[in-house]
Amino acid sequence: SVAARAIGLTKAYGEGEARVLALDSVTVDLQAHQFTAIMGPSGSGKSTLMHCLAALDTPTSGRVFLGDSNLGRLNDKKLTQLRRDRVGFVFQSFNLVPTLTAQENILLPLAIAGRDPEPGWFDEVIDTVGLRSRLQHRPSELSGGQQQRVACARALVSRPEVIFADEPTGNLDSTSGSEILRFLRHSVDALGQTIVMVTHDPVAAGHTDRIVFLADGRVVDEMHEPTAERVL
Ligand code: ADP
Ligand code: ADP
């Protein structure tokens, strides 16, 4: 099934002389329970595509679906609910709350939504990311790789339909980066998670099921079952 879909998605920023066409009629389906990478040169529209799919940004024209929901049909309140309840985010810069422990950070989105984790699920996520012994640490007491694992656990714990990850390994050394990739891969294979990841890194993209390549705001190519060697 399709987890997220763009049809003729166009996004322009600015007006007149300053107008930039960030996305130019992009049509793409992202399959559920798959790990998809979005690659392309800087300025090719990767972040804009991800932001439109995640309801963080509104298209200039075209349609975006998350599952069966046509985002263009939802009012602001419904969009806020959708971002809170149905999507998860992982950023290059971790974006943890420095005054909260790892456990509090992981549970924060659920706390904000007034929800409890499903029984057993918090423990499964913690064991998957290997954070059991770090739950009471604050972000400043954790390595970069551990902080990103906290951020991944935070995204996973609410079981979102799609996790959007923007350069999740961009600030990590290769050892911590490959830990995060193994963990993201595992969350797709073993937990059925759907992940869409923007990356510049062929090694990172080599862990995915499919790469969608953008250039100048258009989808120009794709690759199934990629390997780092083929991406290079
Ligand atoms: P990528 O993620 O591939 O680097 P982006 O989606 O960030 O590409 O940007 C695509 C194009 O749109 C670039 O030319 C960028 O400068 C422009 N752009 C992105 N966001 C904005 C914005 N908020 N205002 C104006 N231009 C933007
Ligand atoms: P990335 O490496 O993820 O593309 P950028 O540094 O290009 O990140 O963009 C970071 C944020 O700034 C994005 O949310 C993007 O939409 C916005 N942005 C990018 N280009 C511009 C621009 N020319 N003017 C205003 N905002 C921009």
Short mmCIF file of C-alpha atoms in Angstrom, two decimals, residues 1-223:
data_model
loop_
_atom_site.label_atom_id
_atom_site.label_comp_id
_atom_site.label_asym_id
_atom_site.label_seq_id
_atom_site.Cartn_x
_atom_site.Cartn_y
_atom_site.Cartn_z
CA SER A 1 0.00 0.00 0.00
CA VAL A 2 1.00 3.63 -0.43
CA ALA A 3 2.08 5.49 2.71
CA ALA A 4 2.54 8.89 1.08
CA ARG A 5 1.89 10.17 -2.40
CA ALA A 6 2.50 13.38 -4.33
CA ILE A 7 0.64 14.05 -7.58
CA GLY A 8 1.78 16.95 -9.75
CA LEU A 9 3.27 18.59 -6.68
CA THR A 10 4.60 22.06 -7.44
CA LYS A 11 6.07 24.41 -4.88
CA ALA A 12 7.22 27.93 -5.67
CA TYR A 13 8.78 30.33 -3.20
CA GLY A 14 8.79 34.10 -3.69
CA GLU A 15 7.24 36.30 -6.35
CA GLY A 16 8.23 37.82 -9.69
CA GLU A 17 11.98 38.02 -10.26
CA ALA A 18 12.65 36.28 -6.96
CA ARG A 19 10.38 33.32 -7.73
CA VAL A 20 12.08 29.95 -7.19
CA LEU A 21 10.45 26.74 -8.39
CA ALA A 22 11.56 24.34 -5.66
CA LEU A 23 9.36 21.47 -6.96
CA ASP A 24 8.13 21.21 -10.53
CA SER A 25 5.17 18.84 -10.87
CA VAL A 26 6.57 15.95 -8.83
CA THR A 27 4.58 12.71 -8.88
CA VAL A 28 5.82 9.97 -6.58
CA ASP A 29 4.41 7.09 -4.50
CA LEU A 30 6.15 6.01 -1.32
CA GLN A 31 5.30 2.46 -0.31
CA ALA A 32 4.33 1.49 3.22
CA HIS A 33 6.83 -0.62 5.20
CA GLN A 34 9.64 0.52 2.91
CA PHE A 35 12.76 2.55 3.57
CA THR A 36 12.97 5.20 0.85
CA ALA A 37 15.84 7.63 0.29
CA ILE A 38 15.49 10.98 -1.44
CA MET A 39 18.76 12.09 -3.03
CA GLY A 40 19.88 14.92 -5.26
CA PRO A 41 22.13 17.96 -5.38
CA SER A 42 21.81 20.79 -2.88
CA GLY A 43 18.83 22.95 -3.86
CA SER A 44 17.13 20.17 -5.88
CA GLY A 45 14.01 20.23 -3.68
CA LYS A 46 14.60 17.31 -1.28
CA SER A 47 13.69 19.19 1.89
CA THR A 48 10.74 20.88 0.23
CA LEU A 49 9.38 17.51 -0.95
CA MET A 50 9.76 16.02 2.49
CA HIS A 51 8.17 19.07 4.15
CA CYS A 52 5.17 18.93 1.78
CA LEU A 53 4.72 15.16 2.35
CA ALA A 54 4.90 15.70 6.12
CA ALA A 55 2.36 18.56 6.08
CA LEU A 56 4.99 21.02 7.30
CA ASP A 57 4.67 23.07 4.11
CA THR A 58 1.76 23.63 1.69
CA PRO A 59 2.04 23.03 -2.07
CA THR A 60 1.55 25.81 -4.60
CA SER A 61 -0.35 23.28 -6.72
CA GLY A 62 -0.83 19.54 -6.93
CA ARG A 63 -1.98 17.05 -4.35
CA VAL A 64 -0.37 15.30 -1.40
CA PHE A 65 -1.77 12.26 0.38
CA LEU A 66 -0.70 10.71 3.64
CA GLY A 67 -2.29 7.27 3.63
CA ASP A 68 -5.83 7.96 2.39
CA SER A 69 -5.87 11.55 3.62
CA ASN A 70 -5.74 14.29 1.00
CA LEU A 71 -3.80 16.98 2.89
CA GLY A 72 -5.37 19.71 0.76
CA ARG A 73 -8.76 18.80 2.22
CA LEU A 74 -7.69 19.17 5.84
CA ASN A 75 -8.06 22.37 7.83
CA ASP A 76 -5.25 23.71 10.04
CA LYS A 77 -6.54 21.92 13.12
CA LYS A 78 -6.64 18.56 11.30
CA LEU A 79 -3.17 19.17 9.86
CA THR A 80 -1.80 19.87 13.34
CA GLN A 81 -3.37 16.63 14.57
CA LEU A 82 -1.96 14.74 11.61
CA ARG A 83 1.58 16.01 12.25
CA ARG A 84 1.25 15.13 15.92
CA ASP A 85 -0.38 11.71 15.59
CA ARG A 86 0.59 10.27 12.22
CA VAL A 87 4.12 11.34 11.36
CA GLY A 88 7.47 11.26 13.14
CA PHE A 89 10.57 13.34 12.49
CA VAL A 90 14.30 12.80 12.86
CA PHE A 91 16.58 15.76 12.16
CA GLN A 92 20.27 16.17 11.43
CA SER A 93 20.63 18.20 14.64
CA PHE A 94 18.84 15.71 16.98
CA ASN A 95 16.54 18.48 18.39
CA LEU A 96 16.34 17.03 21.90
CA VAL A 97 15.17 19.08 24.90
CA PRO A 98 18.40 19.62 26.91
CA THR A 99 16.72 19.80 30.33
CA LEU A 100 14.87 16.49 29.92
CA THR A 101 16.26 12.97 30.36
CA ALA A 102 16.46 10.57 27.43
CA GLN A 103 13.31 8.82 28.64
CA GLU A 104 11.43 12.12 29.03
CA ASN A 105 12.52 13.20 25.55
CA ILE A 106 11.35 9.90 24.06
CA LEU A 107 7.95 10.15 25.73
CA LEU A 108 7.47 13.88 25.09
CA PRO A 109 5.40 13.66 21.88
CA LEU A 110 3.06 11.16 23.50
CA ALA A 111 2.85 13.32 26.63
CA ILE A 112 1.95 16.36 24.51
CA ALA A 113 -0.72 14.32 22.73
CA GLY A 114 -2.01 13.03 26.08
CA ARG A 115 -1.37 9.44 25.06
CA ASP A 116 0.38 6.51 26.70
CA PRO A 117 2.61 4.20 24.68
CA GLU A 118 1.01 0.90 23.71
CA PRO A 119 1.78 -1.75 26.36
CA GLY A 120 5.24 -3.25 25.85
CA TRP A 121 6.04 -0.93 22.96
CA PHE A 122 8.24 1.53 24.87
CA ASP A 123 10.42 -1.38 26.04
CA GLU A 124 10.63 -2.85 22.56
CA VAL A 125 11.73 0.51 21.13
CA ILE A 126 14.31 1.04 23.88
CA ASP A 127 15.77 -2.41 23.37
CA THR A 128 15.82 -1.92 19.62
CA VAL A 129 17.84 1.28 19.90
CA GLY A 130 19.93 -0.09 22.78
CA LEU A 131 19.31 2.78 25.19
CA ARG A 132 18.32 0.83 28.29
CA SER A 133 21.29 2.04 30.36
CA ARG A 134 21.02 5.66 29.22
CA LEU A 135 17.38 6.46 29.96
CA GLN A 136 18.09 8.76 32.91
CA HIS A 137 20.87 10.69 31.15
CA ARG A 138 20.39 14.16 29.72
CA PRO A 139 21.40 14.90 26.12
CA SER A 140 24.66 16.63 27.21
CA GLU A 141 25.71 13.36 28.89
CA LEU A 142 25.23 11.35 25.68
CA SER A 143 27.39 10.97 22.56
CA GLY A 144 26.06 12.27 19.24
CA GLY A 145 25.16 8.75 18.17
CA GLN A 146 23.30 8.11 21.41
CA GLN A 147 21.45 11.43 21.08
CA GLN A 148 20.34 10.46 17.59
CA ARG A 149 19.20 7.08 18.88
CA VAL A 150 17.07 8.96 21.45
CA ALA A 151 15.64 11.04 18.60
CA CYS A 152 14.87 7.87 16.61
CA ALA A 153 13.20 6.28 19.64
CA ARG A 154 11.15 9.47 20.10
CA ALA A 155 9.98 9.22 16.49
CA LEU A 156 9.17 5.49 16.77
CA VAL A 157 7.41 5.42 20.12
CA SER A 158 4.14 6.83 18.82
CA ARG A 159 4.11 4.34 15.91
CA PRO A 160 3.65 6.99 13.23
CA GLU A 161 2.53 6.00 9.74
CA VAL A 162 5.70 7.53 8.32
CA ILE A 163 8.98 8.68 9.84
CA PHE A 164 10.64 11.51 7.92
CA ALA A 165 14.39 11.71 8.52
CA ASP A 166 16.32 14.71 7.18
CA GLU A 167 20.05 13.81 6.91
CA PRO A 168 19.88 11.74 10.12
CA THR A 169 23.55 10.75 9.87
CA GLY A 170 24.79 14.17 8.70
CA ASN A 171 26.32 15.12 12.06
CA LEU A 172 27.64 11.69 13.01
CA ASP A 173 30.92 9.86 12.52
CA SER A 174 30.68 6.79 10.28
CA THR A 175 30.46 4.31 13.18
CA SER A 176 27.55 6.12 14.86
CA GLY A 177 26.01 6.76 11.45
CA SER A 178 26.00 3.09 10.54
CA GLU A 179 24.47 2.25 13.93
CA ILE A 180 21.60 4.62 13.17
CA LEU A 181 21.18 3.14 9.69
CA ARG A 182 21.15 -0.44 11.02
CA PHE A 183 18.55 0.63 13.53
CA LEU A 184 16.37 2.40 10.93
CA ARG A 185 16.67 -0.68 8.70
CA HIS A 186 15.64 -2.93 11.59
CA SER A 187 12.63 -0.74 12.39
CA VAL A 188 11.42 -1.24 8.80
CA ASP A 189 12.17 -4.99 8.63
CA ALA A 190 11.18 -6.09 12.12
CA LEU A 191 8.67 -3.45 13.21
CA GLY A 192 7.07 -2.61 9.87
CA GLN A 193 7.88 1.08 10.09
CA THR A 194 7.78 3.27 6.96
CA ILE A 195 10.73 5.65 6.62
CA VAL A 196 11.53 8.41 4.16
CA MET A 197 15.07 9.75 4.48
CA VAL A 198 16.79 12.66 2.78
CA THR A 199 20.51 12.00 2.45
CA HIS A 200 23.63 13.00 0.52
CA ASP A 201 25.47 9.90 1.65
CA PRO A 202 25.69 6.91 -0.74
CA VAL A 203 26.46 4.60 2.18
CA ALA A 204 23.28 5.71 3.96
CA ALA A 205 21.24 5.39 0.77
CA GLY A 206 22.68 1.89 0.27
CA HIS A 207 20.71 0.74 3.34
CA THR A 208 17.36 1.65 1.80
CA ASP A 209 14.89 -0.22 -0.45
CA ARG A 210 14.57 2.50 -3.02
CA ILE A 211 16.14 5.81 -3.95
CA VAL A 212 14.22 8.65 -5.59
CA PHE A 213 16.59 11.09 -7.29
CA LEU A 214 15.67 14.76 -7.65
CA ALA A 215 17.29 17.44 -9.81
CA ASP A 216 15.97 20.96 -10.30
CA GLY A 217 12.72 20.13 -8.57
CA ARG A 218 11.90 17.08 -10.67
CA VAL A 219 12.14 13.34 -10.16
CA VAL A 220 14.86 12.34 -12.63
CA ASP A 221 15.62 8.73 -11.70
CA GLU A 222 15.05 5.99 -9.19
CA MET A 223 16.87 2.89 -8.04
#
